[in-house]
């Protein structure tokens, strides 16, 4: 059996590599689905682990792997050995030795034993050159030079429950020792335990460890990644049964630990008398609150953490961020200055201070901060960019030009630097062109000499223009998409178009109390009214598509649709009905019918829109009045044959709240518009002088 081919790896003595290969292949040979494949895989894994452990005790120079056989075991002279046949399977020892009448599988090589072998004498028998045992005690037939240490694993089996309990005690001991807890190597070593990789027990170990972490979860991101690599909890969390079994809140917390940057833990090593877990709870709560912009909660958590330990740089960084959010730049400066006093090489804190000085219009202080950063990291892009802006504000255009050129040399795709550099060159040229004609030529020559040829700059401008055009095009396409989505949501919510609502606000809402008032109202006017004796005419409004793919609104009565068989093919968008406005019959279109309307015959609507009656509707109305025997109730000749009302809202007790989708799409549109017009402005700046 080629164990390395089965594990699909090259020969190795790295136990971690062997276990990872085993875990990967185990997904393909699950014991329930492929018992034969699993048995073969397990034997290959056991042999590989055994070989690797044996070779840990042998100098590497003496170790040689072969593809199909195990390397010979080096044993001491005078060590007794068992008389066994080739390829002895130790997994059958228990079954062989623990039965009064040993029965083993056919063709399985076994040890030759006598009846009722007493294991208590094995060590005494095998550890002596001349075995001496009590009389009448059956013993194994042995030869010299056998190392019995190689079957200890088989004969000394612990209770699985006790093994798992011992493992969890090791986990707790590791967690309780803070310096060891935050060292990823300790967790890697712990997860190398055979218990973790045992298919029958790994699920129990995984579940107990995950449950343990519910209450003991203050770990660095590096440790969370090691645990995920070992147990693949991310995949399990997606399954409903796992989320039901474990806390949903903790499952979400676990995913955040994997996906978010996280905070440092080594800054707490010096705080030996600190209740670290309590402090970390407050610090983590402040971190999450700031991410969700819950400033009041962030303040409470920050204050509680500072009361325990005020010199943690990570906590001070959160304090600085909080102060900036609430508009307290002085507090933020104090926080970042405190970090620098603790960690003088913390470049991020210098940069944060530089931005605060810059926004406070203390440009000179910001310039000094940037110059210090660049003395440590000469090509730091953010420091170069901010320094160039400071120099521009201080009127040092020539120095700013050099700074931005250096930034572009390090970051060729920094389009903001390119735009500012273009502005600097353009402003210099504009100043020269204002000079008298006799001085202009000489000044232009001198300026060209100082600025250098612009061909190199043009090579950078061209891709910048292409980039901004691409951004503007994509932004415009997305604007059209989300504008369409917003329009549809608006129409579904208001039952009218934005233009109709504008007309409503311009013309006002007229309350109809008599037929005479209707004659004074033109098309598209919005009205309120109450109709009585309402009856359904079985005339449907629906949408059709012509041969060119254009949609249009049409009307048809029930009799015609039934004859053509189209009654089941259409989805009505409105229903034509007839009722009385005062003593005059009038047609209305409603979006749906209600039981209350059918029972009472009364339709009271808060908003409807006047529209001209389509000729087809008039013809169908006369036909359906006769068919439904409604002519005694409604005199067609008295029907208002010029206008009908399309009902928008039946009742609006209060103005309905806009759906969240309107706010969502509106916000996205604002962001996209900002990108679009920002790109247009940058294009204008880039191409302004070139």
Tab-separated table of N, CA, C and O in Angstrom, residues 406-510:
chain	number	residue	atom	x	y	z
A	406	UNK	N	7.401	63.285	-6.774
A	406	UNK	CA	7.950	62.148	-6.028
A	406	UNK	C	6.846	61.141	-5.712
A	406	UNK	O	7.050	59.920	-5.793
A	407	UNK	N	5.662	61.648	-5.363
A	407	UNK	CA	4.533	60.770	-5.072
A	407	UNK	C	4.125	59.983	-6.311
A	407	UNK	O	3.866	58.774	-6.245
A	408	UNK	N	4.093	60.661	-7.475
A	408	UNK	CA	3.718	59.976	-8.709
A	408	UNK	C	4.761	58.951	-9.120
A	408	UNK	O	4.435	57.926	-9.725
A	409	UNK	N	6.013	59.224	-8.810
A	409	UNK	CA	7.061	58.248	-9.119
A	409	UNK	C	6.863	56.974	-8.307
A	409	UNK	O	7.109	55.862	-8.796
A	410	UNK	N	6.402	57.125	-7.053
A	410	UNK	CA	6.169	55.958	-6.194
A	410	UNK	C	4.799	55.330	-6.446
A	410	UNK	O	4.649	54.110	-6.361
A	411	UNK	N	3.796	56.162	-6.752
A	411	UNK	CA	2.427	55.671	-6.983
A	411	UNK	C	1.894	56.282	-8.279
A	411	UNK	O	1.213	57.316	-8.242
A	412	UNK	N	2.197	55.689	-9.431
A	412	UNK	CA	1.826	56.277	-10.734
A	412	UNK	C	0.330	56.471	-10.923
A	412	UNK	O	-0.077	57.277	-11.745
A	413	UNK	N	-0.506	55.737	-10.166
A	413	UNK	CA	-1.953	55.820	-10.365
A	413	UNK	C	-2.641	56.698	-9.315
A	413	UNK	O	-3.858	56.602	-9.132
A	414	UNK	N	-1.874	57.549	-8.651
A	414	UNK	CA	-2.473	58.488	-7.699
A	414	UNK	C	-2.993	59.681	-8.496
A	414	UNK	O	-2.285	60.649	-8.764
A	415	UNK	N	-4.275	59.589	-8.891
A	415	UNK	CA	-4.832	60.596	-9.794
A	415	UNK	C	-5.048	61.944	-9.106
A	415	UNK	O	-5.041	62.979	-9.757
A	416	UNK	N	-5.234	61.927	-7.798
A	416	UNK	CA	-5.361	63.197	-7.094
A	416	UNK	C	-4.058	63.978	-7.187
A	416	UNK	O	-4.061	65.192	-7.448
A	417	UNK	N	-2.929	63.294	-7.019
A	417	UNK	CA	-1.631	63.962	-7.149
A	417	UNK	C	-1.438	64.472	-8.567
A	417	UNK	O	-0.905	65.572	-8.785
A	418	UNK	N	-1.869	63.689	-9.532
A	418	UNK	CA	-1.742	64.106	-10.938
A	418	UNK	C	-2.566	65.358	-11.212
A	418	UNK	O	-2.103	66.290	-11.889
A	419	UNK	N	-3.770	65.399	-10.665
A	419	UNK	CA	-4.632	66.572	-10.865
A	419	UNK	C	-4.010	67.808	-10.211
A	419	UNK	O	-3.965	68.891	-10.805
A	420	UNK	N	-3.530	67.657	-8.984
A	420	UNK	CA	-2.924	68.797	-8.291
A	420	UNK	C	-1.656	69.259	-8.997
A	420	UNK	O	-1.391	70.469	-9.098
A	421	UNK	N	-0.874	68.316	-9.501
A	421	UNK	CA	0.336	68.688	-10.236
A	421	UNK	C	-0.025	69.423	-11.526
A	421	UNK	O	0.641	70.393	-11.914
A	422	UNK	N	-1.081	68.977	-12.163
A	422	UNK	CA	-1.552	69.660	-13.376
A	422	UNK	C	-1.987	71.084	-13.052
A	422	UNK	O	-1.706	72.028	-13.805
A	423	UNK	N	-2.686	71.249	-11.927
A	423	UNK	CA	-3.104	72.588	-11.511
A	423	UNK	C	-1.887	73.490	-11.245
A	423	UNK	O	-1.883	74.665	-11.627
A	424	UNK	N	-0.880	72.933	-10.595
A	424	UNK	CA	0.321	73.728	-10.288
A	424	UNK	C	0.970	74.214	-11.570
A	424	UNK	O	1.307	75.399	-11.717
A	425	UNK	N	1.150	73.315	-12.522
A	425	UNK	CA	1.765	73.699	-13.794
A	425	UNK	C	0.910	74.740	-14.514
A	425	UNK	O	1.415	75.725	-15.059
A	426	UNK	N	-0.403	74.505	-14.508
A	426	UNK	CA	-1.292	75.448	-15.199
A	426	UNK	C	-1.267	76.829	-14.567
A	426	UNK	O	-1.246	77.843	-15.268
A	427	UNK	N	-1.276	76.885	-13.234
A	427	UNK	CA	-1.240	78.186	-12.553
A	427	UNK	C	0.067	78.920	-12.821
A	427	UNK	O	0.085	80.148	-12.983
A	428	UNK	N	1.176	78.165	-12.870
A	428	UNK	CA	2.465	78.794	-13.178
A	428	UNK	C	2.459	79.386	-14.587
A	428	UNK	O	2.928	80.517	-14.813
A	429	UNK	N	1.913	78.654	-15.524
A	429	UNK	CA	1.854	79.151	-16.904
A	429	UNK	C	0.944	80.369	-17.012
A	429	UNK	O	1.234	81.321	-17.748
A	430	UNK	N	-0.189	80.343	-16.271
A	430	UNK	CA	-1.100	81.496	-16.311
A	430	UNK	C	-0.422	82.752	-15.782
A	430	UNK	O	-0.599	83.854	-16.329
A	431	UNK	N	0.365	82.604	-14.728
A	431	UNK	CA	1.063	83.767	-14.170
A	431	UNK	C	2.070	84.332	-15.167
A	431	UNK	O	2.216	85.550	-15.306
A	432	UNK	N	2.768	83.433	-15.876
A	432	UNK	CA	3.765	83.891	-16.857
A	432	UNK	C	3.090	84.604	-18.023
A	432	UNK	O	3.582	85.622	-18.521
A	433	UNK	N	1.951	84.095	-18.455
A	433	UNK	CA	1.259	84.693	-19.602
A	433	UNK	C	0.715	86.087	-19.295
A	433	UNK	O	0.377	86.848	-20.205
A	434	UNK	N	0.618	86.458	-18.032
A	434	UNK	CA	0.159	87.796	-17.665
A	434	UNK	C	1.269	88.840	-17.760
A	434	UNK	O	1.011	90.047	-17.661
A	435	UNK	N	2.507	88.366	-17.946
A	435	UNK	CA	3.640	89.296	-18.035
A	435	UNK	C	3.599	90.056	-19.345
A	435	UNK	O	2.991	89.609	-20.335
A	436	UNK	N	4.261	91.217	-19.401
A	436	UNK	CA	4.360	91.955	-20.672
A	436	UNK	C	5.006	91.097	-21.747
A	436	UNK	O	5.805	90.205	-21.451
A	437	UNK	N	4.692	91.391	-23.010
A	437	UNK	CA	5.152	90.566	-24.127
A	437	UNK	C	6.665	90.461	-24.176
A	437	UNK	O	7.221	89.393	-24.475
A	438	UNK	N	7.361	91.557	-23.847
A	438	UNK	CA	8.824	91.541	-23.943
A	438	UNK	C	9.469	90.624	-22.894
A	438	UNK	O	10.565	90.102	-23.097
A	439	UNK	N	8.777	90.420	-21.740
A	439	UNK	CA	9.326	89.558	-20.692
A	439	UNK	C	8.787	88.133	-20.749
A	439	UNK	O	9.320	87.226	-20.115
A	440	UNK	N	7.696	87.937	-21.501
A	440	UNK	CA	6.989	86.662	-21.476
A	440	UNK	C	7.830	85.516	-22.036
A	440	UNK	O	7.889	84.429	-21.472
A	441	UNK	N	8.507	85.770	-23.177
A	441	UNK	CA	9.250	84.703	-23.831
A	441	UNK	C	10.353	84.165	-22.926
A	441	UNK	O	10.506	82.952	-22.767
A	442	UNK	N	11.096	85.087	-22.340
A	442	UNK	CA	12.184	84.659	-21.461
A	442	UNK	C	11.641	83.917	-20.239
A	442	UNK	O	12.196	82.895	-19.811
A	443	UNK	N	10.523	84.410	-19.695
A	443	UNK	CA	9.930	83.772	-18.516
A	443	UNK	C	9.411	82.371	-18.839
A	443	UNK	O	9.539	81.442	-18.045
A	444	UNK	N	8.827	82.229	-20.051
A	444	UNK	CA	8.328	80.912	-20.451
A	444	UNK	C	9.470	79.914	-20.605
A	444	UNK	O	9.343	78.749	-20.224
A	445	UNK	N	10.585	80.402	-21.189
A	445	UNK	CA	11.745	79.524	-21.341
A	445	UNK	C	12.274	79.082	-19.975
A	445	UNK	O	12.602	77.911	-19.769
A	446	UNK	N	12.337	80.029	-19.057
A	446	UNK	CA	12.838	79.709	-17.724
A	446	UNK	C	11.892	78.747	-17.006
A	446	UNK	O	12.322	77.802	-16.341
A	447	UNK	N	10.566	78.998	-17.153
A	447	UNK	CA	9.584	78.136	-16.497
A	447	UNK	C	9.609	76.726	-17.080
A	447	UNK	O	9.528	75.734	-16.347
A	448	UNK	N	9.742	76.647	-18.414
A	448	UNK	CA	9.827	75.331	-19.057
A	448	UNK	C	11.035	74.569	-18.561
A	448	UNK	O	11.001	73.356	-18.354
A	449	UNK	N	12.121	75.317	-18.355
A	449	UNK	CA	13.338	74.694	-17.836
A	449	UNK	C	13.113	74.163	-16.422
A	449	UNK	O	13.585	73.085	-16.062
A	450	UNK	N	12.367	74.927	-15.618
A	450	UNK	CA	12.112	74.505	-14.236
A	450	UNK	C	11.119	73.339	-14.165
A	450	UNK	O	11.301	72.392	-13.400
A	451	UNK	N	10.081	73.434	-15.004
A	451	UNK	CA	9.040	72.410	-14.960
A	451	UNK	C	9.430	71.146	-15.702
A	451	UNK	O	8.928	70.059	-15.406
A	452	UNK	N	10.324	71.300	-16.696
A	452	UNK	CA	10.672	70.160	-17.526
A	452	UNK	C	9.652	69.986	-18.634
A	452	UNK	O	8.610	70.642	-18.674
A	453	UNK	N	9.971	69.131	-19.585
A	453	UNK	CA	9.054	68.882	-20.688
A	453	UNK	C	7.767	68.241	-20.163
A	453	UNK	O	7.793	67.447	-19.237
A	454	UNK	N	6.678	68.566	-20.766
A	454	UNK	CA	5.398	68.044	-20.283
A	454	UNK	C	5.008	66.716	-20.934
A	454	UNK	O	3.952	66.184	-20.672
A	455	UNK	N	5.890	66.189	-21.816
A	455	UNK	CA	5.556	64.930	-22.472
A	455	UNK	C	5.400	63.808	-21.453
A	455	UNK	O	4.509	62.980	-21.545
A	456	UNK	N	6.317	63.788	-20.483
A	456	UNK	CA	6.218	62.752	-19.452
A	456	UNK	C	4.928	62.850	-18.674
A	456	UNK	O	4.290	61.848	-18.359
A	457	UNK	N	4.517	64.080	-18.382
A	457	UNK	CA	3.264	64.279	-17.660
A	457	UNK	C	2.079	63.852	-18.514
A	457	UNK	O	1.118	63.267	-18.025
A	458	UNK	N	2.169	64.148	-19.826
A	458	UNK	CA	1.070	63.770	-20.714
A	458	UNK	C	0.870	62.258	-20.756
A	458	UNK	O	-0.242	61.763	-20.925
A	459	UNK	N	1.969	61.501	-20.617
A	459	UNK	CA	1.848	60.045	-20.594
A	459	UNK	C	1.035	59.579	-19.396
A	459	UNK	O	0.369	58.555	-19.450
A	460	UNK	N	1.089	60.334	-18.310
A	460	UNK	CA	0.301	59.987	-17.124
A	460	UNK	C	-1.115	60.536	-17.210
A	460	UNK	O	-2.050	59.965	-16.656
A	461	UNK	N	-1.252	61.672	-17.916
A	461	UNK	CA	-2.582	62.282	-18.031
A	461	UNK	C	-3.518	61.414	-18.857
A	461	UNK	O	-4.701	61.266	-18.539
A	462	UNK	N	-2.983	60.814	-19.927
A	462	UNK	CA	-3.833	60.023	-20.814
A	462	UNK	C	-4.536	58.879	-20.076
A	462	UNK	O	-5.761	58.750	-20.163
A	463	UNK	N	-3.819	58.021	-19.326
A	463	UNK	CA	-4.547	56.972	-18.583
A	463	UNK	C	-5.467	57.534	-17.508
A	463	UNK	O	-6.494	56.943	-17.188
A	464	UNK	N	-5.099	58.710	-16.950
A	464	UNK	CA	-5.967	59.325	-15.947
A	464	UNK	C	-7.295	59.738	-16.573
A	464	UNK	O	-8.360	59.566	-15.979
A	465	UNK	N	-7.226	60.285	-17.792
A	465	UNK	CA	-8.455	60.677	-18.492
A	465	UNK	C	-9.306	59.444	-18.773
A	465	UNK	O	-10.528	59.440	-18.555
A	466	UNK	N	-8.659	58.370	-19.260
A	466	UNK	CA	-9.400	57.136	-19.541
A	466	UNK	C	-10.062	56.603	-18.269
A	466	UNK	O	-11.216	56.143	-18.306
A	467	UNK	N	-9.346	56.667	-17.163
A	467	UNK	CA	-9.891	56.168	-15.898
A	467	UNK	C	-11.109	56.977	-15.471
A	467	UNK	O	-12.141	56.417	-15.084
A	468	UNK	N	-10.995	58.303	-15.535
A	468	UNK	CA	-12.110	59.150	-15.112
A	468	UNK	C	-13.311	59.003	-16.037
A	468	UNK	O	-14.459	59.027	-15.587
A	469	UNK	N	-13.063	58.826	-17.336
A	469	UNK	CA	-14.163	58.594	-18.276
A	469	UNK	C	-14.862	57.278	-17.944
A	469	UNK	O	-16.100	57.186	-17.969
A	470	UNK	N	-14.067	56.243	-17.617
A	470	UNK	CA	-14.658	54.948	-17.252
A	470	UNK	C	-15.496	55.066	-15.984
A	470	UNK	O	-16.602	54.523	-15.903
A	471	UNK	N	-14.961	55.788	-14.982
A	471	UNK	CA	-15.709	55.978	-13.734
A	471	UNK	C	-17.019	56.717	-13.998
A	471	UNK	O	-18.081	56.339	-13.500
A	472	UNK	N	-16.960	57.775	-14.808
A	472	UNK	CA	-18.159	58.562	-15.110
A	472	UNK	C	-19.183	57.723	-15.865
A	472	UNK	O	-20.390	57.808	-15.603
A	473	UNK	N	-18.710	56.885	-16.799
A	473	UNK	CA	-19.626	56.051	-17.588
A	473	UNK	C	-20.329	55.025	-16.712
A	473	UNK	O	-21.551	54.839	-16.790
A	474	UNK	N	-19.552	54.345	-15.874
A	474	UNK	CA	-20.140	53.344	-14.979
A	474	UNK	C	-21.115	54.007	-14.004
A	474	UNK	O	-22.214	53.492	-13.744
A	475	UNK	N	-20.710	55.159	-13.459
A	475	UNK	CA	-21.587	55.878	-12.518
A	475	UNK	C	-22.893	56.275	-13.187
A	475	UNK	O	-23.973	56.158	-12.606
A	476	UNK	N	-22.809	56.753	-14.442
A	476	UNK	CA	-24.017	57.170	-15.162
A	476	UNK	C	-24.940	55.980	-15.411
A	476	UNK	O	-26.171	56.091	-15.258
A	477	UNK	N	-24.357	54.832	-15.788
A	477	UNK	CA	-25.178	53.636	-16.019
A	477	UNK	C	-25.886	53.206	-14.734
A	477	UNK	O	-27.075	52.859	-14.749
A	478	UNK	N	-25.162	53.247	-13.623
A	478	UNK	CA	-25.772	52.872	-12.344
A	478	UNK	C	-26.823	53.889	-11.912
A	478	UNK	O	-27.836	53.528	-11.299
A	479	UNK	N	-26.593	55.154	-12.211
A	479	UNK	CA	-27.588	56.185	-11.892
A	479	UNK	C	-28.897	55.893	-12.612
A	479	UNK	O	-29.991	55.973	-12.038
A	480	UNK	N	-28.799	55.527	-13.893
A	480	UNK	CA	-30.009	55.214	-14.665
A	480	UNK	C	-30.719	53.995	-14.100
A	480	UNK	O	-31.951	53.965	-14.012
A	481	UNK	N	-29.923	52.983	-13.679
A	481	UNK	CA	-30.526	51.774	-13.119
A	481	UNK	C	-31.274	52.079	-11.829
A	481	UNK	O	-32.448	51.715	-11.670
A	482	UNK	N	-30.610	52.751	-10.889
A	482	UNK	CA	-31.242	53.007	-9.596
A	482	UNK	C	-32.342	54.063	-9.701
A	482	UNK	O	-33.279	54.066	-8.900
A	483	UNK	N	-32.250	54.948	-10.690
A	483	UNK	CA	-33.341	55.900	-10.902
A	483	UNK	C	-34.600	55.159	-11.337
A	483	UNK	O	-35.704	55.468	-10.890
A	484	UNK	N	-34.403	54.123	-12.187
A	484	UNK	CA	-35.544	53.319	-12.625
A	484	UNK	C	-36.148	52.544	-11.446
A	484	UNK	O	-37.370	52.481	-11.294
A	485	UNK	N	-35.276	51.974	-10.603
A	485	UNK	CA	-35.770	51.246	-9.438
A	485	UNK	C	-36.522	52.171	-8.480
A	485	UNK	O	-37.585	51.822	-7.959
A	486	UNK	N	-35.965	53.364	-8.265
A	486	UNK	CA	-36.617	54.332	-7.379
A	486	UNK	C	-37.963	54.765	-7.938
A	486	UNK	O	-38.948	54.902	-7.201
A	487	UNK	N	-38.021	54.964	-9.256
A	487	UNK	CA	-39.272	55.375	-9.907
A	487	UNK	C	-40.356	54.317	-9.699
A	487	UNK	O	-41.500	54.637	-9.352
A	488	UNK	N	-39.983	53.032	-9.890
A	488	UNK	CA	-40.973	51.962	-9.748
A	488	UNK	C	-41.477	51.848	-8.310
A	488	UNK	O	-42.669	51.642	-8.077
A	489	UNK	N	-40.556	51.973	-7.352
A	489	UNK	CA	-40.974	51.913	-5.952
A	489	UNK	C	-41.897	53.083	-5.623
A	489	UNK	O	-42.899	52.931	-4.915
A	490	UNK	N	-41.579	54.247	-6.153
A	490	UNK	CA	-42.389	55.442	-5.896
A	490	UNK	C	-43.802	55.272	-6.457
A	490	UNK	O	-44.795	55.586	-5.785
A	491	UNK	N	-43.886	54.745	-7.681
A	491	UNK	CA	-45.201	54.562	-8.309
A	491	UNK	C	-46.010	53.519	-7.545
A	491	UNK	O	-47.210	53.693	-7.315
A	492	UNK	N	-45.332	52.420	-7.128
A	492	UNK	CA	-46.050	51.393	-6.368
A	492	UNK	C	-46.561	51.939	-5.043
A	492	UNK	O	-47.634	51.552	-4.570
A	493	UNK	N	-45.804	52.853	-4.459
A	493	UNK	CA	-46.188	53.385	-3.156
A	493	UNK	C	-47.280	54.450	-3.265
A	493	UNK	O	-48.243	54.440	-2.488
A	494	UNK	N	-47.141	55.352	-4.227
A	494	UNK	CA	-48.071	56.480	-4.329
A	494	UNK	C	-49.215	56.231	-5.296
A	494	UNK	O	-50.173	57.011	-5.331
A	495	UNK	N	-49.090	55.155	-6.110
A	495	UNK	CA	-50.093	54.850	-7.135
A	495	UNK	C	-50.182	55.940	-8.200
A	495	UNK	O	-51.184	56.035	-8.921
A	496	UNK	N	-49.165	56.746	-8.308
A	496	UNK	CA	-49.129	57.784	-9.341
A	496	UNK	C	-47.675	58.110	-9.644
A	496	UNK	O	-46.779	57.807	-8.856
A	497	UNK	N	-47.469	58.741	-10.781
A	497	UNK	CA	-46.114	59.086	-11.193
A	497	UNK	C	-45.666	60.372	-10.510
A	497	UNK	O	-46.506	61.154	-10.019
A	498	UNK	N	-44.365	60.617	-10.471
A	498	UNK	CA	-43.892	61.890	-9.901
A	498	UNK	C	-44.493	63.100	-10.592
A	498	UNK	O	-44.804	64.102	-9.939
A	499	UNK	N	-44.666	63.024	-11.923
A	499	UNK	CA	-45.255	64.159	-12.663
A	499	UNK	C	-46.685	64.403	-12.201
A	499	UNK	O	-47.116	65.547	-12.015
A	500	UNK	N	-47.432	63.306	-12.000
A	500	UNK	CA	-48.813	63.453	-11.525
A	500	UNK	C	-48.856	64.105	-10.157
A	500	UNK	O	-49.721	64.942	-9.871
A	501	UNK	N	-47.930	63.744	-9.289
A	501	UNK	CA	-47.899	64.348	-7.962
A	501	UNK	C	-47.524	65.815	-8.014
A	501	UNK	O	-48.005	66.623	-7.212
A	502	UNK	N	-46.650	66.168	-8.954
A	502	UNK	CA	-46.330	67.591	-9.135
A	502	UNK	C	-47.575	68.353	-9.567
A	502	UNK	O	-47.870	69.444	-9.059
A	503	UNK	N	-48.322	67.757	-10.499
A	503	UNK	CA	-49.564	68.392	-10.945
A	503	UNK	C	-50.570	68.494	-9.798
A	503	UNK	O	-51.310	69.482	-9.685
A	504	UNK	N	-50.597	67.464	-8.957
A	504	UNK	CA	-51.501	67.487	-7.809
A	504	UNK	C	-51.183	68.662	-6.897
A	504	UNK	O	-52.078	69.383	-6.447
A	505	UNK	N	-49.881	68.873	-6.628
A	505	UNK	CA	-49.501	69.971	-5.743
A	505	UNK	C	-49.728	71.326	-6.405
A	505	UNK	O	-50.019	72.316	-5.729
A	506	UNK	N	-49.596	71.360	-7.727
A	506	UNK	CA	-49.811	72.624	-8.432
A	506	UNK	C	-51.296	72.980	-8.505
A	506	UNK	O	-51.687	74.128	-8.276
A	507	UNK	N	-52.122	71.981	-8.859
A	507	UNK	CA	-53.543	72.253	-9.093
A	507	UNK	C	-54.414	72.066	-7.858
A	507	UNK	O	-55.552	72.531	-7.820
A	508	UNK	N	-53.887	71.338	-6.880
A	508	UNK	CA	-54.671	71.107	-5.678
A	508	UNK	C	-55.620	69.938	-5.837
A	508	UNK	O	-55.797	69.367	-6.922
A	509	UNK	N	-56.267	69.544	-4.760
A	509	UNK	CA	-57.191	68.418	-4.737
A	509	UNK	C	-58.604	68.971	-4.576
A	509	UNK	O	-58.927	69.607	-3.572
A	510	UNK	N	-59.455	68.716	-5.600
A	510	UNK	CA	-60.819	69.259	-5.612
A	510	UNK	C	-61.787	68.219	-5.062
A	510	UNK	O	-61.728	67.044	-5.450
